[in-house]
PDB file of C-alpha atoms in Angstrom:
ATOM      1  CA  GLU A 442     111.385 172.937  98.995  1.00  0.00           C
ATOM      2  CA  THR A 443     113.085 169.622  98.211  1.00  0.00           C
ATOM      3  CA  GLY A 444     110.484 167.346  99.782  1.00  0.00           C
ATOM      4  CA  VAL A 445     113.131 165.911 102.110  1.00  0.00           C
ATOM      5  CA  THR A 446     112.358 166.316 105.790  1.00  0.00           C
ATOM      6  CA  GLN A 447     114.469 165.699 108.878  1.00  0.00           C
ATOM      7  CA  SER A 448     113.701 165.444 112.562  1.00  0.00           C
ATOM      8  CA  PRO A 449     114.352 166.779 115.043  1.00  0.00           C
ATOM      9  CA  THR A 450     115.561 170.216 113.961  1.00  0.00           C
ATOM     10  CA  HIS A 451     117.710 170.689 117.042  1.00  0.00           C
ATOM     11  CA  LEU A 452     119.033 168.289 119.649  1.00  0.00           C
ATOM     12  CA  ILE A 453     121.233 168.625 122.713  1.00  0.00           C
ATOM     13  CA  LYS A 454     122.996 165.568 124.136  1.00  0.00           C
ATOM     14  CA  THR A 455     125.792 164.922 126.575  1.00  0.00           C
ATOM     15  CA  ARG A 456     129.043 163.126 125.893  1.00  0.00           C
ATOM     16  CA  GLY A 457     128.693 159.336 125.883  1.00  0.00           C
ATOM     17  CA  GLN A 458     124.999 159.326 125.013  1.00  0.00           C
ATOM     18  CA  GLN A 459     123.443 157.862 121.892  1.00  0.00           C
ATOM     19  CA  VAL A 460     121.328 159.714 119.325  1.00  0.00           C
ATOM     20  CA  THR A 461     119.017 158.795 116.426  1.00  0.00           C
ATOM     21  CA  LEU A 462     118.316 161.269 113.658  1.00  0.00           C
ATOM     22  CA  ARG A 463     115.558 160.708 111.133  1.00  0.00           C
ATOM     23  CA  CYS A 464     115.060 161.553 107.482  1.00  0.00           C
ATOM     24  CA  SER A 465     112.181 161.184 105.075  1.00  0.00           C
ATOM     25  CA  SER A 466     113.252 161.097 101.439  1.00  0.00           C
ATOM     26  CA  GLN A 467     111.369 162.217  98.372  1.00  0.00           C
ATOM     27  CA  SER A 468     108.949 159.583  97.183  1.00  0.00           C
ATOM     28  CA  GLY A 469     110.604 157.298  94.651  1.00  0.00           C
ATOM     29  CA  HIS A 470     114.173 158.110  95.722  1.00  0.00           C
ATOM     30  CA  ASN A 471     115.868 154.824  96.555  1.00  0.00           C
ATOM     31  CA  THR A 472     119.196 156.309  97.613  1.00  0.00           C
ATOM     32  CA  VAL A 473     119.874 158.310 100.751  1.00  0.00           C
ATOM     33  CA  SER A 474     123.168 159.797 101.850  1.00  0.00           C
ATOM     34  CA  TRP A 475     124.108 161.317 105.181  1.00  0.00           C
ATOM     35  CA  TYR A 476     126.561 164.169 105.656  1.00  0.00           C
ATOM     36  CA  GLN A 477     128.106 165.910 108.669  1.00  0.00           C
ATOM     37  CA  GLN A 478     128.731 169.635 108.392  1.00  0.00           C
ATOM     38  CA  ALA A 479     130.857 171.349 111.019  1.00  0.00           C
ATOM     39  CA  LEU A 480     130.607 175.112 111.387  1.00  0.00           C
ATOM     40  CA  GLY A 481     132.341 176.906 108.530  1.00  0.00           C
ATOM     41  CA  GLN A 482     133.030 173.704 106.613  1.00  0.00           C
ATOM     42  CA  GLY A 483     131.456 171.909 103.695  1.00  0.00           C
ATOM     43  CA  PRO A 484     129.386 168.765 104.295  1.00  0.00           C
ATOM     44  CA  GLN A 485     131.430 165.584 104.821  1.00  0.00           C
ATOM     45  CA  PHE A 486     130.075 162.287 103.506  1.00  0.00           C
ATOM     46  CA  ILE A 487     129.237 159.764 106.249  1.00  0.00           C
ATOM     47  CA  PHE A 488     127.612 156.930 104.294  1.00  0.00           C
ATOM     48  CA  GLN A 489     125.028 156.098 101.679  1.00  0.00           C
ATOM     49  CA  TYR A 490     122.171 153.577 101.586  1.00  0.00           C
ATOM     50  CA  TYR A 491     120.725 152.101  98.426  1.00  0.00           C
ATOM     51  CA  ARG A 492     117.708 149.831  98.616  1.00  0.00           C
ATOM     52  CA  GLU A 493     118.156 149.404 102.379  1.00  0.00           C
ATOM     53  CA  GLU A 494     121.811 148.377 102.242  1.00  0.00           C
ATOM     54  CA  GLU A 495     124.901 150.435 102.992  1.00  0.00           C
ATOM     55  CA  ASN A 496     126.567 151.398  99.743  1.00  0.00           C
ATOM     56  CA  GLY A 497     129.703 153.350 100.588  1.00  0.00           C
ATOM     57  CA  ARG A 498     131.078 154.946 103.708  1.00  0.00           C
ATOM     58  CA  GLY A 499     133.276 157.945 104.320  1.00  0.00           C
ATOM     59  CA  ASN A 500     135.969 158.320 106.952  1.00  0.00           C
ATOM     60  CA  PHE A 501     133.713 157.877 109.984  1.00  0.00           C
ATOM     61  CA  PRO A 502     134.051 155.295 112.772  1.00  0.00           C
ATOM     62  CA  PRO A 503     131.631 152.371 113.236  1.00  0.00           C
ATOM     63  CA  ARG A 504     129.782 154.171 116.017  1.00  0.00           C
ATOM     64  CA  PHE A 505     128.078 156.005 113.156  1.00  0.00           C
ATOM     65  CA  SER A 506     125.504 153.619 111.715  1.00  0.00           C
ATOM     66  CA  GLY A 507     122.364 153.853 109.659  1.00  0.00           C
ATOM     67  CA  LEU A 508     119.198 152.226 108.477  1.00  0.00           C
ATOM     68  CA  GLN A 509     117.024 152.720 105.432  1.00  0.00           C
ATOM     69  CA  PHE A 510     113.406 151.551 105.322  1.00  0.00           C
ATOM     70  CA  PRO A 511     111.129 150.629 102.403  1.00  0.00           C
ATOM     71  CA  ASN A 512     108.898 153.644 103.052  1.00  0.00           C
ATOM     72  CA  TYR A 513     111.635 156.127 101.968  1.00  0.00           C
ATOM     73  CA  SER A 514     112.606 156.921 105.555  1.00  0.00           C
ATOM     74  CA  SER A 515     116.032 156.443 107.076  1.00  0.00           C
ATOM     75  CA  GLU A 516     117.945 156.877 110.322  1.00  0.00           C
ATOM     76  CA  LEU A 517     121.412 157.922 111.391  1.00  0.00           C
ATOM     77  CA  ASN A 518     122.529 156.532 114.754  1.00  0.00           C
ATOM     78  CA  VAL A 519     125.554 157.779 116.635  1.00  0.00           C
ATOM     79  CA  ASN A 520     126.758 155.945 119.740  1.00  0.00           C
ATOM     80  CA  ALA A 521     129.130 157.146 122.455  1.00  0.00           C
ATOM     81  CA  LEU A 522     128.784 160.787 121.456  1.00  0.00           C
ATOM     82  CA  GLU A 523     131.888 162.950 121.536  1.00  0.00           C
ATOM     83  CA  LEU A 524     132.152 166.732 121.697  1.00  0.00           C
ATOM     84  CA  ASP A 525     133.433 166.810 118.108  1.00  0.00           C
ATOM     85  CA  ASP A 526     130.195 165.226 116.921  1.00  0.00           C
ATOM     86  CA  SER A 527     128.517 168.620 117.360  1.00  0.00           C
ATOM     87  CA  ALA A 528     127.497 169.600 113.829  1.00  0.00           C
ATOM     88  CA  LEU A 529     124.662 169.958 111.342  1.00  0.00           C
ATOM     89  CA  TYR A 530     123.639 166.524 110.060  1.00  0.00           C
ATOM     90  CA  LEU A 531     122.187 166.486 106.579  1.00  0.00           C
ATOM     91  CA  CYS A 532     120.448 163.752 104.674  1.00  0.00           C
ATOM     92  CA  ALA A 533     120.156 163.846 100.910  1.00  0.00           C
ATOM     93  CA  SER A 534     118.023 161.673  98.693  1.00  0.00           C
ATOM     94  CA  SER A 535     118.525 160.945  95.025  1.00  0.00           C
ATOM     95  CA  LEU A 536     116.616 159.225  92.287  1.00  0.00           C
ATOM     96  CA  ALA A 537     118.899 156.324  91.576  1.00  0.00           C
ATOM     97  CA  PHE A 538     122.364 155.044  92.135  1.00  0.00           C
ATOM     98  CA  GLY A 539     124.470 154.014  89.192  1.00  0.00           C
ATOM     99  CA  GLN A 540     128.093 153.733  88.301  1.00  0.00           C
ATOM    100  CA  GLY A 541     129.208 157.029  86.888  1.00  0.00           C
ATOM    101  CA  SER A 542     125.800 158.590  87.335  1.00  0.00           C
ATOM    102  CA  ALA A 543     125.569 162.220  88.230  1.00  0.00           C
ATOM    103  CA  ASP A 544     122.304 162.310  90.058  1.00  0.00           C
ATOM    104  CA  THR A 545     121.364 165.511  91.756  1.00  0.00           C
ATOM    105  CA  GLN A 546     121.004 165.103  95.493  1.00  0.00           C
ATOM    106  CA  TYR A 547     118.147 166.763  97.321  1.00  0.00           C
ATOM    107  CA  PHE A 548     119.044 167.841 100.834  1.00  0.00           C
ATOM    108  CA  GLY A 549     116.865 168.138 103.872  1.00  0.00           C
ATOM    109  CA  PRO A 550     117.090 171.126 106.228  1.00  0.00           C
ATOM    110  CA  GLY A 551     119.367 169.258 108.629  1.00  0.00           C
ATOM    111  CA  THR A 552     119.438 168.450 112.325  1.00  0.00           C
ATOM    112  CA  ARG A 553     121.639 170.624 114.512  1.00  0.00           C
ATOM    113  CA  LEU A 554     123.261 168.370 117.134  1.00  0.00           C
ATOM    114  CA  THR A 555     125.031 169.872 120.122  1.00  0.00           C
ATOM    115  CA  VAL A 556     127.070 167.594 122.376  1.00  0.00           C
ATOM    116  CA  LEU A 557     127.911 168.996 125.807  1.00  0.00           C
TER     117      LEU A 557
ATOM    118  CA  SER B 330     144.383 162.934  98.771  1.00  0.00           C
ATOM    119  CA  GLN B 331     141.589 164.863  97.077  1.00  0.00           C
ATOM    120  CA  LYS B 332     141.685 168.540  97.884  1.00  0.00           C
ATOM    121  CA  ILE B 333     139.137 171.254  97.045  1.00  0.00           C
ATOM    122  CA  GLU B 334     139.756 174.953  97.549  1.00  0.00           C
ATOM    123  CA  GLN B 335     137.214 177.740  97.519  1.00  0.00           C
ATOM    124  CA  ASN B 336     137.789 181.357  98.504  1.00  0.00           C
ATOM    125  CA  SER B 337     137.676 181.299 102.289  1.00  0.00           C
ATOM    126  CA  GLU B 338     137.099 185.031 102.562  1.00  0.00           C
ATOM    127  CA  ALA B 339     133.622 186.405 101.976  1.00  0.00           C
ATOM    128  CA  LEU B 340     132.974 188.050  98.629  1.00  0.00           C
ATOM    129  CA  ASN B 341     131.277 191.427  98.946  1.00  0.00           C
ATOM    130  CA  ILE B 342     129.829 192.997  95.813  1.00  0.00           C
ATOM    131  CA  GLN B 343     127.396 195.720  94.846  1.00  0.00           C
ATOM    132  CA  GLU B 344     123.931 194.891  93.596  1.00  0.00           C
ATOM    133  CA  GLY B 345     123.827 194.632  89.805  1.00  0.00           C
ATOM    134  CA  LYS B 346     127.451 193.534  89.459  1.00  0.00           C
ATOM    135  CA  THR B 347     128.657 190.089  88.441  1.00  0.00           C
ATOM    136  CA  ALA B 348     129.861 187.805  91.215  1.00  0.00           C
ATOM    137  CA  THR B 349     132.567 185.289  90.326  1.00  0.00           C
ATOM    138  CA  LEU B 350     133.375 182.411  92.667  1.00  0.00           C
ATOM    139  CA  THR B 351     136.303 180.036  92.213  1.00  0.00           C
ATOM    140  CA  CYS B 352     136.639 176.326  92.897  1.00  0.00           C
ATOM    141  CA  ASN B 353     140.033 174.630  92.514  1.00  0.00           C
ATOM    142  CA  TYR B 354     140.697 170.944  92.986  1.00  0.00           C
ATOM    143  CA  THR B 355     143.856 168.837  93.100  1.00  0.00           C
ATOM    144  CA  ASN B 356     144.949 165.194  93.100  1.00  0.00           C
ATOM    145  CA  TYR B 357     141.992 163.815  91.181  1.00  0.00           C
ATOM    146  CA  SER B 358     139.963 164.240  88.007  1.00  0.00           C
ATOM    147  CA  PRO B 359     136.250 164.736  88.609  1.00  0.00           C
ATOM    148  CA  ALA B 360     133.816 163.421  86.032  1.00  0.00           C
ATOM    149  CA  TYR B 361     131.413 166.216  86.868  1.00  0.00           C
ATOM    150  CA  LEU B 362     131.088 169.177  89.162  1.00  0.00           C
ATOM    151  CA  GLN B 363     128.043 170.509  90.968  1.00  0.00           C
ATOM    152  CA  TRP B 364     127.361 173.864  92.574  1.00  0.00           C
ATOM    153  CA  TYR B 365     125.029 174.243  95.531  1.00  0.00           C
ATOM    154  CA  ARG B 366     123.678 177.215  97.437  1.00  0.00           C
ATOM    155  CA  GLN B 367     123.340 177.082 101.216  1.00  0.00           C
ATOM    156  CA  ASP B 368     121.549 179.582 103.408  1.00  0.00           C
ATOM    157  CA  PRO B 369     122.364 179.765 107.145  1.00  0.00           C
ATOM    158  CA  GLY B 370     120.941 176.792 109.072  1.00  0.00           C
ATOM    159  CA  ARG B 371     119.538 175.197 105.910  1.00  0.00           C
ATOM    160  CA  GLY B 372     120.534 172.308 103.673  1.00  0.00           C
ATOM    161  CA  PRO B 373     122.343 172.888 100.372  1.00  0.00           C
ATOM    162  CA  VAL B 374     120.190 173.473  97.302  1.00  0.00           C
ATOM    163  CA  PHE B 375     121.334 172.222  93.892  1.00  0.00           C
ATOM    164  CA  LEU B 376     122.034 174.920  91.295  1.00  0.00           C
ATOM    165  CA  LEU B 377     123.997 173.546  88.343  1.00  0.00           C
ATOM    166  CA  LEU B 378     125.885 170.460  87.190  1.00  0.00           C
ATOM    167  CA  ILE B 379     128.607 170.474  84.541  1.00  0.00           C
ATOM    168  CA  ARG B 380     130.340 167.409  83.124  1.00  0.00           C
ATOM    169  CA  GLU B 381     134.020 167.029  82.317  1.00  0.00           C
ATOM    170  CA  ASN B 382     133.375 167.212  78.562  1.00  0.00           C
ATOM    171  CA  GLU B 383     131.436 170.490  78.882  1.00  0.00           C
ATOM    172  CA  LYS B 384     133.178 173.842  78.997  1.00  0.00           C
ATOM    173  CA  GLU B 385     130.283 176.031  80.054  1.00  0.00           C
ATOM    174  CA  LYS B 386     126.732 175.737  81.361  1.00  0.00           C
ATOM    175  CA  ARG B 387     124.140 178.444  81.859  1.00  0.00           C
ATOM    176  CA  LYS B 388     120.896 178.727  83.761  1.00  0.00           C
ATOM    177  CA  GLU B 389     119.136 182.082  83.882  1.00  0.00           C
ATOM    178  CA  ARG B 390     121.611 184.471  85.607  1.00  0.00           C
ATOM    179  CA  LEU B 391     124.026 181.669  86.490  1.00  0.00           C
ATOM    180  CA  LYS B 392     126.998 180.490  84.459  1.00  0.00           C
ATOM    181  CA  VAL B 393     129.501 177.757  85.305  1.00  0.00           C
ATOM    182  CA  THR B 394     132.754 176.967  83.534  1.00  0.00           C
ATOM    183  CA  PHE B 395     134.854 173.838  83.949  1.00  0.00           C
ATOM    184  CA  ASP B 396     138.524 173.841  82.936  1.00  0.00           C
ATOM    185  CA  THR B 397     139.976 170.366  83.420  1.00  0.00           C
ATOM    186  CA  THR B 398     143.450 171.569  82.439  1.00  0.00           C
ATOM    187  CA  LEU B 399     143.531 174.258  85.118  1.00  0.00           C
ATOM    188  CA  LYS B 400     141.535 171.991  87.470  1.00  0.00           C
ATOM    189  CA  GLN B 401     139.200 174.856  88.122  1.00  0.00           C
ATOM    190  CA  SER B 402     135.548 175.818  87.932  1.00  0.00           C
ATOM    191  CA  LEU B 403     134.228 179.371  87.926  1.00  0.00           C
ATOM    192  CA  PHE B 404     130.696 180.214  89.030  1.00  0.00           C
ATOM    193  CA  HIS B 405     129.218 183.500  87.868  1.00  0.00           C
ATOM    194  CA  ILE B 406     126.060 185.289  88.974  1.00  0.00           C
ATOM    195  CA  THR B 407     125.212 188.188  86.672  1.00  0.00           C
ATOM    196  CA  ALA B 408     123.056 191.146  87.721  1.00  0.00           C
ATOM    197  CA  SER B 409     123.443 190.072  91.330  1.00  0.00           C
ATOM    198  CA  GLN B 410     120.729 190.824  93.876  1.00  0.00           C
ATOM    199  CA  PRO B 411     120.749 190.965  97.684  1.00  0.00           C
ATOM    200  CA  ALA B 412     118.679 187.736  97.601  1.00  0.00           C
ATOM    201  CA  ASP B 413     121.720 186.003  96.081  1.00  0.00           C
ATOM    202  CA  SER B 414     123.566 186.438  99.381  1.00  0.00           C
ATOM    203  CA  ALA B 415     124.400 182.937 100.643  1.00  0.00           C
ATOM    204  CA  THR B 416     127.240 180.429 100.844  1.00  0.00           C
ATOM    205  CA  TYR B 417     128.046 178.670  97.579  1.00  0.00           C
ATOM    206  CA  LEU B 418     129.514 175.176  97.669  1.00  0.00           C
ATOM    207  CA  CYS B 419     131.247 173.386  94.840  1.00  0.00           C
ATOM    208  CA  ALA B 420     131.393 169.588  94.657  1.00  0.00           C
ATOM    209  CA  PRO B 421     133.803 168.141  92.057  1.00  0.00           C
ATOM    210  CA  THR B 422     132.890 164.457  91.974  1.00  0.00           C
ATOM    211  CA  PRO B 423     134.873 161.487  90.600  1.00  0.00           C
ATOM    212  CA  GLY B 424     133.189 159.127  88.180  1.00  0.00           C
ATOM    213  CA  GLY B 425     131.540 156.081  89.716  1.00  0.00           C
ATOM    214  CA  TYR B 426     130.692 157.978  92.873  1.00  0.00           C
ATOM    215  CA  ASN B 427     127.308 159.116  93.992  1.00  0.00           C
ATOM    216  CA  LYS B 428     128.633 160.771  97.119  1.00  0.00           C
ATOM    217  CA  LEU B 429     129.462 164.446  96.958  1.00  0.00           C
ATOM    218  CA  ILE B 430     132.845 165.831  97.958  1.00  0.00           C
ATOM    219  CA  PHE B 431     132.379 169.463  98.945  1.00  0.00           C
ATOM    220  CA  GLY B 432     134.635 172.422  99.277  1.00  0.00           C
ATOM    221  CA  ALA B 433     134.249 174.603 102.374  1.00  0.00           C
ATOM    222  CA  GLY B 434     132.183 177.126 100.439  1.00  0.00           C
ATOM    223  CA  THR B 435     132.426 180.837  99.714  1.00  0.00           C
ATOM    224  CA  ARG B 436     130.103 183.300 101.390  1.00  0.00           C
ATOM    225  CA  LEU B 437     128.687 185.894  99.018  1.00  0.00           C
ATOM    226  CA  ALA B 438     127.195 189.151 100.278  1.00  0.00           C
ATOM    227  CA  VAL B 439     125.406 191.383  97.748  1.00  0.00           C
ATOM    228  CA  HIS B 440     124.870 194.919  99.033  1.00  0.00           C
ATOM    229  CA  PRO B 441     122.097 197.244  97.811  1.00  0.00           C
TER     230      PRO B 441
END
């Protein structure tokens, strides 16, 4: 077990709705990253938070947003859900961010989101 | 743009044999490369990291090679067991990044 937890495990929403997914990082990890994994694909980087500020974003529109809190928890919010947003959403925490660092990322079990 | 290729077809091998998985990348030079294991419905689990100046890394039954000339990494599992059955993801990562760029993964099935 990585010590990273996510909630809920499964979620069903309809198109146009909004959703909030939650993650609890390992204690002491000040960096959290969120990934989207479609069926049969590798995880795709959404964004990363370091010390409660966004620190890099992948190719995802602004309706994907996040928050990181001082207590090692974080949230991923998705507005105006689309059918293509159906995927496994993974958060990953790491010990520290640094230029050129190669920190191992510890993944949670994911939240399976289905958009109907 | 950065491109990562892993065998899209499942790899089926007999228990006790060595499994070899391939990861090829193009259009960039990763500073390091990580391999992860993912079981169905679960998050990826870190296995090994190899840096661009390392040719080979071992951990128990696992071995990773990194050929920056061929732009390829090979991942070996020796004496494979049915419990090794999973999807294996490679993530060749540029320097200065802490995000992971994953391939689509290769599914390994080890048969008794």
